[in-house]
Coordinates of C-alpha atoms in Angstrom, one line a residue:
M220 CA 19.7 11.5 -3.2
G221 CA 22.3 11.2 -5.9
G222 CA 20.8 9.7 -9.0
L223 CA 17.6 8.7 -7.2
S224 CA 14.9 11.3 -6.7
F225 CA 11.2 11.3 -5.8
R226 CA 8.2 13.6 -5.8
P227 CA 4.9 13.2 -3.9
V228 CA 2.3 13.4 -6.7
W229 CA -0.6 13.4 -4.2
F230 CA -1.1 12.3 -0.6
D231 CA -3.9 12.6 2.0
S232 CA -2.3 15.6 3.6
L233 CA -3.0 17.5 0.3
G234 CA -6.8 17.0 0.7
A235 CA -7.7 13.8 -1.2
K236 CA -7.0 10.1 -0.3
S237 CA -3.9 9.0 -2.2
S238 CA -0.4 7.6 -1.8
C239 CA 0.9 8.4 -5.3
L240 CA 4.6 8.8 -5.7
L241 CA 6.9 9.4 -8.7
V242 CA 10.4 8.0 -8.4
E243 CA 13.1 9.0 -10.9
T244 CA 16.5 7.5 -11.6
P245 CA 18.7 7.8 -14.7
D246 CA 17.2 4.6 -15.9
L247 CA 13.5 5.0 -15.5
N248 CA 10.6 6.9 -14.1
L249 CA 8.4 4.9 -11.8
L250 CA 4.8 5.9 -10.8
I251 CA 3.5 4.1 -7.7
D252 CA -0.2 3.8 -6.9
P253 CA -1.9 6.2 -9.3
G254 CA -5.2 6.5 -7.6
A255 CA -7.2 9.1 -5.6
A256 CA -10.5 9.2 -3.7
A257 CA -12.5 11.9 -2.0
M258 CA -12.2 12.3 1.8
Q259 CA -14.7 10.7 4.1
P260 CA -17.8 12.5 5.3
G261 CA -16.3 13.5 8.6
F262 CA -13.3 15.2 7.1
P263 CA -13.4 18.9 8.2
A264 CA -14.0 20.5 4.8
S265 CA -17.0 21.2 2.6
E266 CA -18.0 18.7 -0.1
V267 CA -17.1 21.3 -2.7
R268 CA -13.6 21.6 -1.3
K269 CA -13.2 17.8 -1.2
L270 CA -14.3 17.4 -4.8
Y271 CA -11.9 20.2 -5.8
W272 CA -9.0 18.4 -4.1
L273 CA -10.0 15.1 -5.8
A274 CA -10.0 16.8 -9.2
R275 CA -6.6 18.3 -8.6
A276 CA -5.3 14.9 -7.4
R277 CA -6.5 13.1 -10.6
L278 CA -5.0 15.9 -12.8
A279 CA -1.7 15.6 -10.9
I280 CA -1.6 11.9 -11.4
R281 CA -2.4 12.1 -15.1
R282 CA 0.5 14.6 -15.5
A283 CA 2.9 12.4 -13.6
A284 CA 1.9 9.4 -15.7
R285 CA 3.2 11.2 -18.8
R286 CA 6.7 11.1 -17.4
A287 CA 6.4 7.4 -16.2
D288 CA 7.9 4.3 -17.9
V289 CA 6.6 1.9 -15.3
V290 CA 3.4 2.0 -13.3
V291 CA 3.1 0.1 -10.0
I292 CA -0.3 -0.8 -8.4
S293 CA 0.1 -2.3 -4.9
H294 CA -3.6 -3.2 -4.5
Y295 CA -7.1 -2.5 -5.9
H296 CA -8.4 0.3 -3.6
Y297 CA -9.5 3.3 -5.6
D298 CA -7.1 5.6 -3.7
H299 CA -4.3 3.4 -5.1
F300 CA -5.3 2.7 -8.7
T301 CA -7.5 4.1 -11.4
D302 CA -10.0 2.1 -13.4
F303 CA -9.9 3.3 -16.1
D304 CA -7.8 6.0 -17.8
R305 CA -6.1 4.9 -20.9
G306 CA -3.5 7.7 -20.6
L307 CA -2.2 6.3 -17.3
Y308 CA -1.3 3.0 -18.7
E309 CA -0.7 3.3 -22.5
G310 CA 2.9 2.6 -23.4
K311 CA 3.8 1.4 -19.9
L312 CA 5.0 -1.6 -18.1
V313 CA 2.3 -2.0 -15.5
L314 CA 3.3 -4.0 -12.4
V315 CA 0.1 -4.9 -10.5
K316 CA -1.0 -6.8 -7.5
N317 CA -1.7 -10.4 -8.5
P318 CA -5.5 -10.6 -8.7
N319 CA -5.6 -14.4 -8.4
E320 CA -4.4 -15.0 -4.8
F321 CA -3.9 -13.1 -1.5
I322 CA -6.9 -10.9 -2.4
N323 CA -10.3 -10.5 -0.8
D324 CA -13.5 -10.8 -2.8
S325 CA -14.2 -7.1 -3.3
Q326 CA -10.7 -6.4 -4.7
R327 CA -11.0 -9.5 -6.9
G328 CA -14.1 -7.9 -8.4
R329 CA -12.3 -4.6 -8.9
A330 CA -9.3 -6.4 -10.5
E331 CA -11.6 -8.2 -12.9
S332 CA -13.1 -4.9 -14.0
F333 CA -9.6 -3.4 -14.4
F334 CA -8.3 -6.3 -16.4
D335 CA -11.4 -6.3 -18.6
S336 CA -10.7 -2.6 -19.4
L337 CA -7.1 -3.4 -20.2
C338 CA -8.2 -6.2 -22.5
R339 CA -10.8 -4.1 -24.3
E340 CA -8.7 -0.9 -24.6
F341 CA -5.4 -2.5 -25.6
G342 CA -6.2 -6.0 -26.9
G343 CA -9.5 -5.7 -28.6
T344 CA -10.8 -8.6 -26.5
R345 CA -12.6 -9.3 -23.3
L346 CA -11.3 -10.7 -20.0
E347 CA -13.4 -13.8 -20.2
E348 CA -11.6 -14.7 -23.4
V349 CA -8.1 -14.7 -21.7
V350 CA -9.0 -16.2 -18.3
R351 CA -7.6 -19.7 -17.9
R352 CA -8.5 -22.6 -15.8
R353 CA -6.2 -22.9 -12.7
E354 CA -4.9 -25.9 -10.9
P355 CA -5.8 -25.8 -7.1
R356 CA -3.0 -24.7 -4.9
R357 CA -2.2 -25.3 -1.2
Y358 CA -1.6 -22.3 1.1
G359 CA -0.1 -22.5 4.6
N360 CA -1.0 -20.5 7.6
P361 CA 0.2 -16.9 6.9
L362 CA 1.1 -16.5 10.6
A363 CA 4.0 -18.9 10.0
D364 CA 5.7 -15.9 8.3
L365 CA 5.0 -13.6 11.2
P366 CA 6.6 -15.2 14.2
R367 CA 7.2 -11.9 16.1
A368 CA 3.6 -10.7 15.8
R369 CA 2.2 -14.2 16.3
D370 CA 4.1 -14.9 19.5
R371 CA 4.0 -11.4 21.1
D372 CA 2.7 -11.4 24.7
F373 CA -0.2 -9.0 25.1
G374 CA -1.1 -10.0 28.6
D375 CA -4.8 -10.0 29.2
Y376 CA -5.4 -9.5 25.5
N377 CA -3.9 -12.8 24.5
R378 CA -7.1 -14.8 24.9
R379 CA -9.0 -12.3 22.6
R380 CA -6.1 -12.4 20.2
R381 CA -6.1 -16.2 19.9
E382 CA -9.8 -16.1 19.1
L383 CA -9.2 -13.4 16.4
F384 CA -6.5 -15.6 14.9
R385 CA -8.8 -18.6 14.9
K386 CA -11.5 -16.7 13.1
G387 CA -9.0 -15.2 10.8
L388 CA -7.6 -18.5 9.7
E389 CA -11.2 -19.7 9.0
W390 CA -11.7 -16.6 6.8
F391 CA -8.3 -17.2 5.1
R392 CA -9.2 -20.8 4.2
A393 CA -12.5 -19.6 2.8
R394 CA -10.5 -17.2 0.6
V395 CA -8.3 -20.0 -0.5
R396 CA -11.4 -22.0 -1.7
S397 CA -12.5 -18.9 -3.6
W398 CA -9.1 -18.5 -5.3
N399 CA -9.0 -22.1 -6.3
S400 CA -12.5 -22.1 -7.7
A401 CA -12.0 -18.9 -9.8
G402 CA -10.4 -18.6 -13.2
W403 CA -6.8 -17.5 -13.4
I404 CA -6.3 -14.0 -14.8
P405 CA -2.9 -14.1 -16.7
E406 CA -0.3 -11.5 -17.1
L407 CA -0.9 -9.6 -20.3
K408 CA 1.2 -8.3 -23.2
F409 CA -0.4 -6.2 -25.9
E410 CA 1.2 -3.8 -28.4
D411 CA 0.7 -0.8 -26.1
V412 CA 0.9 -2.2 -22.6
E413 CA 2.5 -5.0 -20.7
V414 CA 1.1 -6.2 -17.3
R415 CA 3.0 -8.3 -14.9
F416 CA 2.6 -9.6 -11.3
P417 CA 5.7 -8.5 -9.3
E418 CA 5.2 -9.9 -5.8
G419 CA 8.4 -11.4 -4.5
R420 CA 10.3 -10.5 -7.7
T421 CA 13.1 -8.1 -8.6
F422 CA 13.3 -6.1 -11.9
R423 CA 16.5 -4.4 -13.2
F424 CA 16.4 -1.3 -15.4
G425 CA 20.0 -0.5 -16.2
S426 CA 21.7 0.2 -12.9
T427 CA 18.3 0.6 -11.1
K428 CA 16.9 -2.3 -9.1
V429 CA 13.2 -2.4 -8.2
S430 CA 12.1 -5.1 -5.8
F431 CA 8.8 -6.1 -4.4
T432 CA 7.7 -8.0 -1.3
G433 CA 5.4 -10.9 -1.3
P434 CA 1.8 -10.2 -0.2
M435 CA 1.5 -8.4 3.2
F436 CA -1.6 -7.8 5.3
H437 CA -3.3 -4.5 4.8
G438 CA -3.1 -3.6 8.5
I439 CA -3.6 -6.2 11.2
E440 CA -3.2 -10.0 10.9
F441 CA -6.0 -11.5 8.8
S442 CA -7.2 -8.0 7.9
R443 CA -10.4 -8.5 5.9
V444 CA -9.4 -5.5 3.8
G445 CA -6.9 -7.8 2.0
W446 CA -3.2 -7.7 1.0
V447 CA -0.8 -5.3 -0.5
F448 CA 2.9 -5.3 -1.5
A449 CA 5.7 -2.9 -0.8
T450 CA 8.1 -1.4 -3.4
V451 CA 11.9 -1.0 -3.0
V452 CA 13.8 1.2 -5.4
E453 CA 17.7 1.2 -5.3
H454 CA 20.2 3.2 -7.4
G455 CA 23.7 4.3 -6.7
G456 CA 23.8 3.2 -3.1
E457 CA 20.5 4.9 -2.3
K458 CA 17.3 3.1 -1.3
L459 CA 13.7 4.2 -1.1
I460 CA 10.7 2.1 0.2
H461 CA 7.1 2.8 -0.6
S462 CA 5.4 0.6 2.0
S463 CA 1.8 0.9 0.7
D464 CA -1.0 0.3 3.3
L465 CA 0.6 -1.4 6.3
N466 CA -1.2 1.0 8.6
G467 CA 1.7 1.9 10.8
P468 CA 3.1 -0.8 10.3
I469 CA 0.9 -2.6 12.8
I470 CA 2.7 -6.0 12.4
E471 CA 6.0 -6.2 14.1
D472 CA 7.6 -8.4 11.5
Y473 CA 6.9 -5.8 8.8
A474 CA 8.8 -3.2 10.9
D475 CA 11.6 -5.7 11.2
W476 CA 11.7 -6.0 7.4
I477 CA 11.9 -2.3 7.0
I478 CA 14.8 -2.1 9.5
R479 CA 16.7 -4.8 7.7
E480 CA 16.2 -3.1 4.3
N481 CA 17.5 0.1 5.9
P482 CA 16.3 2.7 3.4
Q483 CA 17.4 6.3 3.4
V484 CA 13.8 7.3 2.5
L485 CA 10.7 5.7 3.7
I486 CA 7.2 6.4 2.4
M487 CA 4.9 5.0 5.1
D488 CA 1.2 5.3 5.8
G489 CA 0.1 5.5 9.4
P490 CA -2.7 4.1 11.5
M491 CA -6.3 5.1 10.7
T492 CA -6.6 7.4 13.7
Y493 CA -9.9 8.7 12.3
M494 CA -11.3 5.2 12.9
R495 CA -10.2 5.2 16.5
G496 CA -12.7 3.4 18.7
Y497 CA -14.3 1.8 15.7
L498 CA -11.9 -0.1 13.4
L499 CA -8.8 1.0 15.3
T500 CA -8.4 -0.2 18.9
Q501 CA -6.0 1.4 21.4
T502 CA -3.9 -1.8 21.4
T503 CA -3.5 -1.6 17.6
L504 CA -2.7 2.1 17.7
N505 CA 0.0 1.4 20.3
R506 CA 1.5 -1.3 18.1
A507 CA 1.7 1.0 15.1
V508 CA 3.3 3.8 17.0
E509 CA 5.8 1.5 18.7
N510 CA 6.8 0.0 15.4
A511 CA 7.2 3.4 13.7
V512 CA 9.4 4.6 16.6
R513 CA 11.5 1.5 16.4
I514 CA 12.1 2.0 12.7
L515 CA 13.3 5.5 13.3
E516 CA 15.6 4.3 16.2
E517 CA 17.0 1.2 14.6
S518 CA 17.5 2.1 11.0
D519 CA 19.4 4.8 9.0
V520 CA 16.2 6.3 7.6
R521 CA 16.9 10.0 7.0
L522 CA 13.5 11.0 5.8
M523 CA 10.1 9.4 6.6
I524 CA 7.0 10.7 4.8
Y525 CA 4.4 9.8 7.4
D526 CA 1.2 10.3 5.5
H527 CA -1.9 8.5 4.1
H528 CA -4.6 7.5 6.6
L529 CA -3.1 9.7 9.2
P530 CA -4.0 13.3 8.1
R531 CA -7.7 12.5 7.8
E532 CA -8.5 14.0 11.2
P533 CA -7.0 17.0 13.0
R534 CA -5.6 15.1 16.0
F535 CA -3.4 12.7 14.0
R536 CA -0.1 14.3 15.3
E537 CA -1.3 14.2 18.9
L538 CA -2.3 10.5 18.7
T539 CA 1.0 9.5 17.1
R540 CA 3.1 12.0 19.1
A541 CA 5.9 9.5 20.0
V542 CA 6.7 9.0 16.3
W543 CA 7.2 12.7 15.7
E544 CA 9.2 13.1 18.9
A545 CA 11.4 10.1 17.9
G546 CA 12.2 11.9 14.7
E547 CA 13.2 15.0 16.5
R548 CA 15.3 13.1 19.0
R549 CA 17.1 11.2 16.3
R550 CA 17.4 14.3 14.1
K551 CA 15.5 12.7 11.3
R552 CA 13.0 14.3 9.1
V553 CA 9.4 13.0 9.7
L554 CA 7.0 15.0 7.6
T555 CA 3.7 14.7 5.8
A556 CA 3.9 15.0 2.0
A557 CA 2.3 18.5 2.3
E558 CA 5.0 19.6 4.7
L559 CA 7.7 18.3 2.4
L560 CA 6.2 20.5 -0.3
G561 CA 6.1 23.5 2.0
K562 CA 2.4 23.4 2.7
R563 CA 0.1 22.9 5.7
P564 CA -1.8 19.6 5.9
A565 CA -5.3 20.2 4.5
V566 CA -7.0 18.7 7.5
L567 CA -5.6 21.5 9.7
G568 CA -7.3 24.2 7.6

């Protein structure tokens, strides 16, 4: 890719939950989502094997961090960030999900722990000493920014969907009250680390541009799991997107955004097929597959790393068959990270 290159540091297809990527240009080395977690109990491997893969993932992330100038954390799930390893963050510009808004309660708690570790390790202080009082803010209905998903006709499912949106909006308004009543965690700058909130912003490093979306739902509309952001890296006419946890993407407007951005390389997680029949309905799975196919058909993506969430159960390729077939039909490379590295996905034995 000319002056822009990338390397999967660790992904689910290698045996531990992760979506960690190292992106390199002549101007900087960018480490995205330096976290890893062990596979779920139902993953077809022994506990010893799962812990072995987790240890290898964490070692690979530490080694990649030595090369990085900038560390990106798209959200506060442990398969996307590490709390705490001084070596991952020392000497870095750390661009992290804003912990003050568009965040659920559990991730707010994890963010507080993480920021307290940063304050203690690098600032010789405690988080409670830097938290500020915040002025209440007003937040509109997030569906206003998702007209395609909001207005899509699902036939008989429309009534159920309207009820989900009603309950989702109630949940969102409760989150707003929580955000407005909590203290404001500020961006930080200590001698050995700088921490900034990048949502909706663009940073330039020489001739490299790194852009970030605003907050996006982690999966379906009003997902209780929270929000994430996606990262776009551009250099020398080449573009790479790391989409974080959009789960497919499930939401049509997010697929539209990827198509408009038109990257050559797309790092995209898939639907949670291992949760099918529990947290993943057939309607949601169909949306995710349709959107991934549309991205392949309507953009100039040359390589799509289709990993994270997907290779946690052996039938992932069968359940998303249309995506792999669209890649073949369009002569585009659709691969797991393991396959890109010349390996067999761990879930397949």
